[in-house]
Amino acid sequence: MDPQELRVIANRIRRRDVTAVYEAGAGHVGGEMSVTDLLTALYFNTMKVDPAAPLDPARDRLVLSKGHTALALYIVLSEKGFIAKDEISTFLEHRSRLNGHPNRVKVPGVETNTGPLGHGLPVAVGMAKAAKLDRASWRTFVITGDGEMQEGSNWEAIMAGAHFSLDNLTLIIDHNRLQQGARLADTNNIAPFAPKLEAFGWAVEEIDGHDMEAICRALSADAVTPGRPKCIVAHTNKGHGISFMSDNVAWHHKVPNEEQYRQAMAELEEAIR
């Protein structure tokens, strides 16, 4: 798909996400707005996945380590055909399989359960190492939040990824500068990320995480450095696309009221015209 087609899909995903959060009365809408472009590019441009065969051994894998943004993943999976689009309306309902964090046992296309931060990248390192042992060509992608990178388990995984020369592994840091309740800079400011990852032996690229052309180029197999895992530092905005949510820490875990919901939908609809 060309970048404009991907932007249209991403906008549709954002609108469905805002509606689902509004209807459910819960969610993590701010971080979902920041990660949507990355997920859209992965599933509709980069990754080799087949909704008819979600467990195909040759498929590419995505681990959404920032599992609290599960709703964005569910909507992407529904747009791709892994689950029915109308199932999104059951988000967080009693006995719905669309929980607040992804569950691989319940939802086709989810590769591993996530929620406790700092677990996704270690799992992804294991996946990438398994592919190397099998001499398989599939790739592993993992998305973390920038606040999540404060977890020590991630840095152990970063060391292992470089040690095993996992050039089939791509880490994407959703660098929206905000975490739950505060700015990254005011909590434990581990930015800038690029020199740290480079010091551990990773190939690093910094991009605008809302620029579809830049995202697709960075995710391309042609952008892989042989023998080195890759980190993409994607500079994003929490609440992207919605004026009152953008770069606003309050929207980590907040639900729009009716007036805010209407404004958000109007702004998103206007953005794609």
PDB file of C-alpha atoms in Angstrom:
ATOM      1  CA  MET A   1       0.000   0.000   0.000  1.00  0.00           C
ATOM      2  CA  ASP A   2       1.124   3.540  -0.608  1.00  0.00           C
ATOM      3  CA  PRO A   3       1.501   5.929   2.350  1.00  0.00           C
ATOM      4  CA  GLN A   4      -1.792   7.714   1.700  1.00  0.00           C
ATOM      5  CA  GLU A   5      -3.746   4.437   1.783  1.00  0.00           C
ATOM      6  CA  LEU A   6      -2.029   3.590   5.068  1.00  0.00           C
ATOM      7  CA  ARG A   7      -2.912   7.012   6.494  1.00  0.00           C
ATOM      8  CA  VAL A   8      -6.579   6.434   5.625  1.00  0.00           C
ATOM      9  CA  ILE A   9      -6.536   3.067   7.411  1.00  0.00           C
ATOM     10  CA  ALA A  10      -4.777   4.557  10.449  1.00  0.00           C
ATOM     11  CA  ASN A  11      -7.346   7.334  10.673  1.00  0.00           C
ATOM     12  CA  ARG A  12     -10.182   4.797  10.522  1.00  0.00           C
ATOM     13  CA  ILE A  13      -8.516   2.798  13.306  1.00  0.00           C
ATOM     14  CA  ARG A  14      -8.183   5.921  15.468  1.00  0.00           C
ATOM     15  CA  ARG A  15     -11.845   6.804  15.035  1.00  0.00           C
ATOM     16  CA  ARG A  16     -12.952   3.277  15.932  1.00  0.00           C
ATOM     17  CA  ASP A  17     -10.615   3.321  18.932  1.00  0.00           C
ATOM     18  CA  VAL A  18     -12.015   6.566  20.330  1.00  0.00           C
ATOM     19  CA  THR A  19     -15.572   5.267  19.886  1.00  0.00           C
ATOM     20  CA  ALA A  20     -14.773   1.973  21.617  1.00  0.00           C
ATOM     21  CA  VAL A  21     -13.166   3.722  24.592  1.00  0.00           C
ATOM     22  CA  TYR A  22     -16.098   6.112  24.852  1.00  0.00           C
ATOM     23  CA  GLU A  23     -18.630   3.260  24.741  1.00  0.00           C
ATOM     24  CA  ALA A  24     -16.693   0.990  27.130  1.00  0.00           C
ATOM     25  CA  GLY A  25     -16.011   3.774  29.613  1.00  0.00           C
ATOM     26  CA  ALA A  26     -12.369   2.725  29.922  1.00  0.00           C
ATOM     27  CA  GLY A  27      -9.182   2.362  27.920  1.00  0.00           C
ATOM     28  CA  HIS A  28      -5.792   3.862  27.185  1.00  0.00           C
ATOM     29  CA  VAL A  29      -6.722   6.162  24.349  1.00  0.00           C
ATOM     30  CA  GLY A  30      -3.673   8.466  24.501  1.00  0.00           C
ATOM     31  CA  GLY A  31      -1.092   5.747  23.964  1.00  0.00           C
ATOM     32  CA  GLU A  32      -3.305   4.079  21.376  1.00  0.00           C
ATOM     33  CA  MET A  33      -3.288   7.254  19.311  1.00  0.00           C
ATOM     34  CA  SER A  34       0.519   7.365  19.433  1.00  0.00           C
ATOM     35  CA  VAL A  35       1.020   3.720  18.388  1.00  0.00           C
ATOM     36  CA  THR A  36      -1.621   3.448  15.652  1.00  0.00           C
ATOM     37  CA  ASP A  37       0.553   4.531  12.714  1.00  0.00           C
ATOM     38  CA  LEU A  38       3.232   2.016  13.707  1.00  0.00           C
ATOM     39  CA  LEU A  39       0.744  -0.851  13.958  1.00  0.00           C
ATOM     40  CA  THR A  40      -0.881   0.120  10.664  1.00  0.00           C
ATOM     41  CA  ALA A  41       2.421   0.130   8.796  1.00  0.00           C
ATOM     42  CA  LEU A  42       3.418  -3.213  10.301  1.00  0.00           C
ATOM     43  CA  TYR A  43       0.235  -5.095   9.455  1.00  0.00           C
ATOM     44  CA  PHE A  44      -0.644  -3.501   6.128  1.00  0.00           C
ATOM     45  CA  ASN A  45       2.788  -2.935   4.615  1.00  0.00           C
ATOM     46  CA  THR A  46       5.622  -4.793   6.343  1.00  0.00           C
ATOM     47  CA  MET A  47       4.671  -8.032   8.034  1.00  0.00           C
ATOM     48  CA  LYS A  48       3.904 -11.298   6.301  1.00  0.00           C
ATOM     49  CA  VAL A  49       0.786 -12.532   8.108  1.00  0.00           C
ATOM     50  CA  ASP A  50      -2.307 -14.404   6.954  1.00  0.00           C
ATOM     51  CA  PRO A  51      -5.603 -14.078   8.862  1.00  0.00           C
ATOM     52  CA  ALA A  52      -6.650 -17.453   7.440  1.00  0.00           C
ATOM     53  CA  ALA A  53      -3.586 -19.071   9.003  1.00  0.00           C
ATOM     54  CA  PRO A  54      -2.768 -17.129  12.197  1.00  0.00           C
ATOM     55  CA  LEU A  55      -0.357 -19.841  13.398  1.00  0.00           C
ATOM     56  CA  ASP A  56       1.513 -20.293  10.124  1.00  0.00           C
ATOM     57  CA  PRO A  57       5.088 -21.186  11.179  1.00  0.00           C
ATOM     58  CA  ALA A  58       6.483 -18.883   8.483  1.00  0.00           C
ATOM     59  CA  ARG A  59       4.583 -15.793   9.647  1.00  0.00           C
ATOM     60  CA  ASP A  60       6.243 -12.659  10.960  1.00  0.00           C
ATOM     61  CA  ARG A  61       5.612 -11.945  14.652  1.00  0.00           C
ATOM     62  CA  LEU A  62       4.653  -8.781  16.511  1.00  0.00           C
ATOM     63  CA  VAL A  63       4.840  -8.496  20.288  1.00  0.00           C
ATOM     64  CA  LEU A  64       2.931  -5.491  21.624  1.00  0.00           C
ATOM     65  CA  SER A  65       4.883  -5.107  24.846  1.00  0.00           C
ATOM     66  CA  LYS A  66       2.953  -1.968  25.807  1.00  0.00           C
ATOM     67  CA  GLY A  67      -0.047  -4.245  26.249  1.00  0.00           C
ATOM     68  CA  HIS A  68      -2.284  -1.580  27.777  1.00  0.00           C
ATOM     69  CA  THR A  69      -2.834  -0.314  24.208  1.00  0.00           C
ATOM     70  CA  ALA A  70      -4.482  -3.634  23.332  1.00  0.00           C
ATOM     71  CA  LEU A  71      -7.547  -1.965  21.838  1.00  0.00           C
ATOM     72  CA  ALA A  72      -5.500  -0.452  19.021  1.00  0.00           C
ATOM     73  CA  LEU A  73      -4.111  -3.914  18.258  1.00  0.00           C
ATOM     74  CA  TYR A  74      -7.587  -5.483  18.299  1.00  0.00           C
ATOM     75  CA  ILE A  75      -8.869  -2.926  15.821  1.00  0.00           C
ATOM     76  CA  VAL A  76      -5.881  -3.464  13.537  1.00  0.00           C
ATOM     77  CA  LEU A  77      -6.477  -7.212  13.717  1.00  0.00           C
ATOM     78  CA  SER A  78     -10.142  -6.669  12.855  1.00  0.00           C
ATOM     79  CA  GLU A  79      -9.225  -4.465   9.893  1.00  0.00           C
ATOM     80  CA  LYS A  80      -6.809  -7.153   8.715  1.00  0.00           C
ATOM     81  CA  GLY A  81      -9.418  -9.903   9.050  1.00  0.00           C
ATOM     82  CA  PHE A  82      -8.207 -11.847  12.092  1.00  0.00           C
ATOM     83  CA  ILE A  83     -11.401 -11.096  14.033  1.00  0.00           C
ATOM     84  CA  ALA A  84     -14.793  -9.688  13.052  1.00  0.00           C
ATOM     85  CA  LYS A  85     -15.057  -5.897  12.995  1.00  0.00           C
ATOM     86  CA  ASP A  86     -18.283  -5.902  14.989  1.00  0.00           C
ATOM     87  CA  GLU A  87     -16.551  -7.733  17.852  1.00  0.00           C
ATOM     88  CA  ILE A  88     -14.761  -4.490  18.750  1.00  0.00           C
ATOM     89  CA  SER A  89     -18.038  -3.325  20.313  1.00  0.00           C
ATOM     90  CA  THR A  90     -17.574  -6.011  23.004  1.00  0.00           C
ATOM     91  CA  PHE A  91     -14.326  -4.465  24.284  1.00  0.00           C
ATOM     92  CA  LEU A  92     -14.102  -4.928  28.081  1.00  0.00           C
ATOM     93  CA  GLU A  93     -17.596  -6.392  28.327  1.00  0.00           C
ATOM     94  CA  HIS A  94     -18.252  -9.321  30.678  1.00  0.00           C
ATOM     95  CA  ARG A  95     -16.847 -12.524  29.141  1.00  0.00           C
ATOM     96  CA  SER A  96     -15.517 -10.679  26.092  1.00  0.00           C
ATOM     97  CA  ARG A  97     -12.240 -12.055  24.811  1.00  0.00           C
ATOM     98  CA  LEU A  98     -11.148  -8.484  24.096  1.00  0.00           C
ATOM     99  CA  ASN A  99      -9.651  -7.755  27.487  1.00  0.00           C
ATOM    100  CA  GLY A 100      -7.673  -4.724  28.561  1.00  0.00           C
ATOM    101  CA  HIS A 101      -4.452  -6.565  27.701  1.00  0.00           C
ATOM    102  CA  PRO A 102      -3.819  -8.968  24.791  1.00  0.00           C
ATOM    103  CA  ASN A 103      -4.344 -12.700  25.314  1.00  0.00           C
ATOM    104  CA  ARG A 104      -2.875 -15.070  22.721  1.00  0.00           C
ATOM    105  CA  VAL A 105      -5.070 -17.966  23.889  1.00  0.00           C
ATOM    106  CA  LYS A 106      -8.257 -16.049  23.110  1.00  0.00           C
ATOM    107  CA  VAL A 107      -7.505 -13.691  20.216  1.00  0.00           C
ATOM    108  CA  PRO A 108      -6.157 -14.875  16.835  1.00  0.00           C
ATOM    109  CA  GLY A 109      -3.142 -12.837  15.759  1.00  0.00           C
ATOM    110  CA  VAL A 110      -1.940 -12.054  19.287  1.00  0.00           C
ATOM    111  CA  GLU A 111       1.497 -13.615  19.672  1.00  0.00           C
ATOM    112  CA  THR A 112       1.977 -13.420  23.434  1.00  0.00           C
ATOM    113  CA  ASN A 113       0.189 -12.117  26.519  1.00  0.00           C
ATOM    114  CA  THR A 114       1.474  -8.725  27.595  1.00  0.00           C
ATOM    115  CA  GLY A 115       0.638  -6.244  30.305  1.00  0.00           C
ATOM    116  CA  PRO A 116       3.423  -6.341  32.886  1.00  0.00           C
ATOM    117  CA  LEU A 117       5.872  -3.928  31.300  1.00  0.00           C
ATOM    118  CA  GLY A 118       9.370  -5.122  30.441  1.00  0.00           C
ATOM    119  CA  HIS A 119       8.294  -8.620  29.380  1.00  0.00           C
ATOM    120  CA  GLY A 120       7.664  -8.218  25.657  1.00  0.00           C
ATOM    121  CA  LEU A 121      11.204  -7.569  24.463  1.00  0.00           C
ATOM    122  CA  PRO A 122      12.682 -10.591  26.311  1.00  0.00           C
ATOM    123  CA  VAL A 123       9.984 -12.779  24.715  1.00  0.00           C
ATOM    124  CA  ALA A 124      10.729 -11.290  21.298  1.00  0.00           C
ATOM    125  CA  VAL A 125      14.450 -12.012  21.725  1.00  0.00           C
ATOM    126  CA  GLY A 126      13.521 -15.632  22.351  1.00  0.00           C
ATOM    127  CA  MET A 127      11.364 -15.712  19.230  1.00  0.00           C
ATOM    128  CA  ALA A 128      14.109 -14.215  17.084  1.00  0.00           C
ATOM    129  CA  LYS A 129      16.672 -16.646  18.486  1.00  0.00           C
ATOM    130  CA  ALA A 130      14.311 -19.546  17.728  1.00  0.00           C
ATOM    131  CA  ALA A 131      14.061 -18.410  14.109  1.00  0.00           C
ATOM    132  CA  LYS A 132      17.856 -18.312  13.881  1.00  0.00           C
ATOM    133  CA  LEU A 133      18.122 -21.838  15.290  1.00  0.00           C
ATOM    134  CA  ASP A 134      15.586 -23.046  12.721  1.00  0.00           C
ATOM    135  CA  ARG A 135      17.285 -21.070   9.928  1.00  0.00           C
ATOM    136  CA  ALA A 136      13.883 -19.541   9.224  1.00  0.00           C
ATOM    137  CA  SER A 137      13.401 -16.239   7.424  1.00  0.00           C
ATOM    138  CA  TRP A 138      10.508 -14.779   9.432  1.00  0.00           C
ATOM    139  CA  ARG A 139      11.050 -11.563  11.372  1.00  0.00           C
ATOM    140  CA  THR A 140      10.120 -10.506  14.903  1.00  0.00           C
ATOM    141  CA  PHE A 141       8.954  -6.998  15.812  1.00  0.00           C
ATOM    142  CA  VAL A 142       8.288  -5.646  19.286  1.00  0.00           C
ATOM    143  CA  ILE A 143       6.785  -2.313  20.344  1.00  0.00           C
ATOM    144  CA  THR A 144       7.594  -0.877  23.760  1.00  0.00           C
ATOM    145  CA  GLY A 145       6.682   2.384  25.412  1.00  0.00           C
ATOM    146  CA  ASP A 146       9.458   4.801  26.293  1.00  0.00           C
ATOM    147  CA  GLY A 147       8.557   4.706  30.002  1.00  0.00           C
ATOM    148  CA  GLU A 148       8.673   0.941  29.768  1.00  0.00           C
ATOM    149  CA  MET A 149      12.332   1.160  28.791  1.00  0.00           C
ATOM    150  CA  GLN A 150      13.063   1.987  32.439  1.00  0.00           C
ATOM    151  CA  GLU A 151      12.605  -1.732  33.169  1.00  0.00           C
ATOM    152  CA  GLY A 152      15.905  -3.563  33.671  1.00  0.00           C
ATOM    153  CA  SER A 153      14.640  -6.697  31.927  1.00  0.00           C
ATOM    154  CA  ASN A 154      14.630  -4.772  28.652  1.00  0.00           C
ATOM    155  CA  TRP A 155      18.328  -3.993  28.930  1.00  0.00           C
ATOM    156  CA  GLU A 156      19.190  -7.614  29.646  1.00  0.00           C
ATOM    157  CA  ALA A 157      17.265  -8.513  26.497  1.00  0.00           C
ATOM    158  CA  ILE A 158      19.083  -5.789  24.558  1.00  0.00           C
ATOM    159  CA  MET A 159      22.417  -7.314  25.571  1.00  0.00           C
ATOM    160  CA  ALA A 160      21.235 -10.775  24.518  1.00  0.00           C
ATOM    161  CA  GLY A 161      19.905  -9.528  21.183  1.00  0.00           C
ATOM    162  CA  ALA A 162      23.271  -8.046  20.273  1.00  0.00           C
ATOM    163  CA  HIS A 163      25.204 -11.052  21.601  1.00  0.00           C
ATOM    164  CA  PHE A 164      23.243 -13.453  19.388  1.00  0.00           C
ATOM    165  CA  SER A 165      23.424 -11.125  16.343  1.00  0.00           C
ATOM    166  CA  LEU A 166      19.641 -11.109  15.968  1.00  0.00           C
ATOM    167  CA  ASP A 167      19.318  -9.094  12.783  1.00  0.00           C
ATOM    168  CA  ASN A 168      15.824 -10.609  12.387  1.00  0.00           C
ATOM    169  CA  LEU A 169      14.652  -8.598  15.408  1.00  0.00           C
ATOM    170  CA  THR A 170      13.322  -5.028  15.323  1.00  0.00           C
ATOM    171  CA  LEU A 171      12.531  -3.078  18.483  1.00  0.00           C
ATOM    172  CA  ILE A 172      10.261  -0.062  18.037  1.00  0.00           C
ATOM    173  CA  ILE A 173      10.181   2.400  20.923  1.00  0.00           C
ATOM    174  CA  ASP A 174       6.980   4.463  20.951  1.00  0.00           C
ATOM    175  CA  HIS A 175       8.732   7.590  22.204  1.00  0.00           C
ATOM    176  CA  ASN A 176       5.811   9.867  23.101  1.00  0.00           C
ATOM    177  CA  ARG A 177       7.706  11.332  26.099  1.00  0.00           C
ATOM    178  CA  LEU A 178       4.860  10.555  28.515  1.00  0.00           C
ATOM    179  CA  GLN A 179       4.087   7.670  30.826  1.00  0.00           C
ATOM    180  CA  GLN A 180       1.366   7.021  33.369  1.00  0.00           C
ATOM    181  CA  GLY A 181       0.998  10.125  35.498  1.00  0.00           C
ATOM    182  CA  ALA A 182       4.097  12.054  34.432  1.00  0.00           C
ATOM    183  CA  ARG A 183       6.574  12.961  31.748  1.00  0.00           C
ATOM    184  CA  LEU A 184       9.475  10.634  31.068  1.00  0.00           C
ATOM    185  CA  ALA A 185      11.836  13.518  31.773  1.00  0.00           C
ATOM    186  CA  ASP A 186      10.395  13.936  35.273  1.00  0.00           C
ATOM    187  CA  THR A 187      10.354  10.247  36.220  1.00  0.00           C
ATOM    188  CA  ASN A 188      13.521   8.455  35.150  1.00  0.00           C
ATOM    189  CA  ASN A 189      14.764  10.141  32.011  1.00  0.00           C
ATOM    190  CA  ILE A 190      16.604   7.484  30.049  1.00  0.00           C
ATOM    191  CA  ALA A 191      16.342   9.414  26.785  1.00  0.00           C
ATOM    192  CA  PRO A 192      18.071   9.833  24.425  1.00  0.00           C
ATOM    193  CA  PHE A 193      17.764   6.188  23.464  1.00  0.00           C
ATOM    194  CA  ALA A 194      19.867   6.047  20.305  1.00  0.00           C
ATOM    195  CA  PRO A 195      23.355   6.324  21.845  1.00  0.00           C
ATOM    196  CA  LYS A 196      22.488   3.780  24.530  1.00  0.00           C
ATOM    197  CA  LEU A 197      21.232   1.167  22.089  1.00  0.00           C
ATOM    198  CA  GLU A 198      24.185   1.825  19.798  1.00  0.00           C
ATOM    199  CA  ALA A 199      26.547   1.292  22.721  1.00  0.00           C
ATOM    200  CA  PHE A 200      24.997  -2.156  23.193  1.00  0.00           C
ATOM    201  CA  GLY A 201      25.687  -3.032  19.558  1.00  0.00           C
ATOM    202  CA  TRP A 202      22.319  -2.312  17.963  1.00  0.00           C
ATOM    203  CA  ALA A 203      21.700  -0.523  14.677  1.00  0.00           C
ATOM    204  CA  VAL A 204      19.486   2.463  15.519  1.00  0.00           C
ATOM    205  CA  GLU A 205      17.307   4.748  13.418  1.00  0.00           C
ATOM    206  CA  GLU A 206      15.270   7.702  14.661  1.00  0.00           C
ATOM    207  CA  ILE A 207      12.106   8.636  12.784  1.00  0.00           C
ATOM    208  CA  ASP A 208       8.908  10.646  12.982  1.00  0.00           C
ATOM    209  CA  GLY A 209       6.533   7.932  14.223  1.00  0.00           C
ATOM    210  CA  HIS A 210       3.590   9.537  12.423  1.00  0.00           C
ATOM    211  CA  ASP A 211       5.280   9.793   9.003  1.00  0.00           C
ATOM    212  CA  MET A 212       4.093   6.745   7.047  1.00  0.00           C
ATOM    213  CA  GLU A 213       6.842   6.934   4.452  1.00  0.00           C
ATOM    214  CA  ALA A 214       9.527   7.105   7.137  1.00  0.00           C
ATOM    215  CA  ILE A 215       7.940   4.272   9.130  1.00  0.00           C
ATOM    216  CA  CYS A 216       7.729   1.966   6.114  1.00  0.00           C
ATOM    217  CA  ARG A 217      11.306   2.681   5.071  1.00  0.00           C
ATOM    218  CA  ALA A 218      12.623   2.009   8.561  1.00  0.00           C
ATOM    219  CA  LEU A 219      10.694  -1.268   8.855  1.00  0.00           C
ATOM    220  CA  SER A 220      11.765  -2.554   5.459  1.00  0.00           C
ATOM    221  CA  ALA A 221      13.972  -5.633   5.258  1.00  0.00           C
ATOM    222  CA  ASP A 222      16.288  -3.505   3.119  1.00  0.00           C
ATOM    223  CA  ALA A 223      16.961  -1.314   6.184  1.00  0.00           C
ATOM    224  CA  VAL A 224      18.322  -4.225   8.239  1.00  0.00           C
ATOM    225  CA  THR A 225      22.023  -4.206   9.142  1.00  0.00           C
ATOM    226  CA  PRO A 226      23.401  -7.753   8.803  1.00  0.00           C
ATOM    227  CA  GLY A 227      24.468  -9.192  12.145  1.00  0.00           C
ATOM    228  CA  ARG A 228      22.854  -6.483  14.285  1.00  0.00           C
ATOM    229  CA  PRO A 229      19.367  -6.181  15.788  1.00  0.00           C
ATOM    230  CA  LYS A 230      17.590  -2.947  14.921  1.00  0.00           C
ATOM    231  CA  CYS A 231      15.981  -0.325  17.120  1.00  0.00           C
ATOM    232  CA  ILE A 232      13.637   2.277  15.675  1.00  0.00           C
ATOM    233  CA  VAL A 233      13.128   5.241  17.984  1.00  0.00           C
ATOM    234  CA  ALA A 234       9.748   6.501  16.791  1.00  0.00           C
ATOM    235  CA  HIS A 235       9.103  10.054  17.974  1.00  0.00           C
ATOM    236  CA  THR A 236       5.335  10.234  18.506  1.00  0.00           C
ATOM    237  CA  ASN A 237       2.691  12.254  20.330  1.00  0.00           C
ATOM    238  CA  LYS A 238       0.384  10.828  22.952  1.00  0.00           C
ATOM    239  CA  GLY A 239      -3.155  11.527  21.818  1.00  0.00           C
ATOM    240  CA  HIS A 240      -1.970  12.209  18.265  1.00  0.00           C
ATOM    241  CA  GLY A 241      -4.600  13.647  15.961  1.00  0.00           C
ATOM    242  CA  ILE A 242      -6.809  15.059  18.710  1.00  0.00           C
ATOM    243  CA  SER A 243      -5.962  18.580  19.832  1.00  0.00           C
ATOM    244  CA  PHE A 244      -6.922  18.375  23.499  1.00  0.00           C
ATOM    245  CA  MET A 245      -5.335  14.939  23.965  1.00  0.00           C
ATOM    246  CA  SER A 246      -2.068  15.555  22.133  1.00  0.00           C
ATOM    247  CA  ASP A 247       0.989  15.571  24.402  1.00  0.00           C
ATOM    248  CA  ASN A 248      -1.288  15.611  27.446  1.00  0.00           C
ATOM    249  CA  VAL A 249      -0.349  13.186  30.232  1.00  0.00           C
ATOM    250  CA  ALA A 250      -3.914  13.173  31.580  1.00  0.00           C
ATOM    251  CA  TRP A 251      -4.979  11.085  28.589  1.00  0.00           C
ATOM    252  CA  HIS A 252      -2.903   8.043  29.463  1.00  0.00           C
ATOM    253  CA  HIS A 253      -5.992   6.473  31.010  1.00  0.00           C
ATOM    254  CA  LYS A 254      -8.995   8.720  30.614  1.00  0.00           C
ATOM    255  CA  VAL A 255     -12.372   8.529  28.895  1.00  0.00           C
ATOM    256  CA  PRO A 256     -13.793  11.417  26.851  1.00  0.00           C
ATOM    257  CA  ASN A 257     -17.154  12.836  27.842  1.00  0.00           C
ATOM    258  CA  GLU A 258     -19.800  13.345  25.160  1.00  0.00           C
ATOM    259  CA  GLU A 259     -18.579  16.792  24.153  1.00  0.00           C
ATOM    260  CA  GLN A 260     -14.951  15.652  24.003  1.00  0.00           C
ATOM    261  CA  TYR A 261     -15.938  12.547  22.059  1.00  0.00           C
ATOM    262  CA  ARG A 262     -17.742  14.604  19.421  1.00  0.00           C
ATOM    263  CA  GLN A 263     -14.820  17.002  19.127  1.00  0.00           C
ATOM    264  CA  ALA A 264     -12.307  14.159  18.805  1.00  0.00           C
ATOM    265  CA  MET A 265     -14.326  12.453  16.084  1.00  0.00           C
ATOM    266  CA  ALA A 266     -14.808  15.715  14.191  1.00  0.00           C
ATOM    267  CA  GLU A 267     -11.062  16.455  14.257  1.00  0.00           C
ATOM    268  CA  LEU A 268     -10.157  12.940  13.094  1.00  0.00           C
ATOM    269  CA  GLU A 269     -12.725  13.050  10.296  1.00  0.00           C
ATOM    270  CA  GLU A 270     -11.458  16.438   9.173  1.00  0.00           C
ATOM    271  CA  ALA A 271      -7.842  15.241   9.168  1.00  0.00           C
ATOM    272  CA  ILE A 272      -8.366  12.736   6.373  1.00  0.00           C
ATOM    273  CA  ARG A 273     -10.243  15.062   4.014  1.00  0.00           C
TER     274      ARG A 273
END
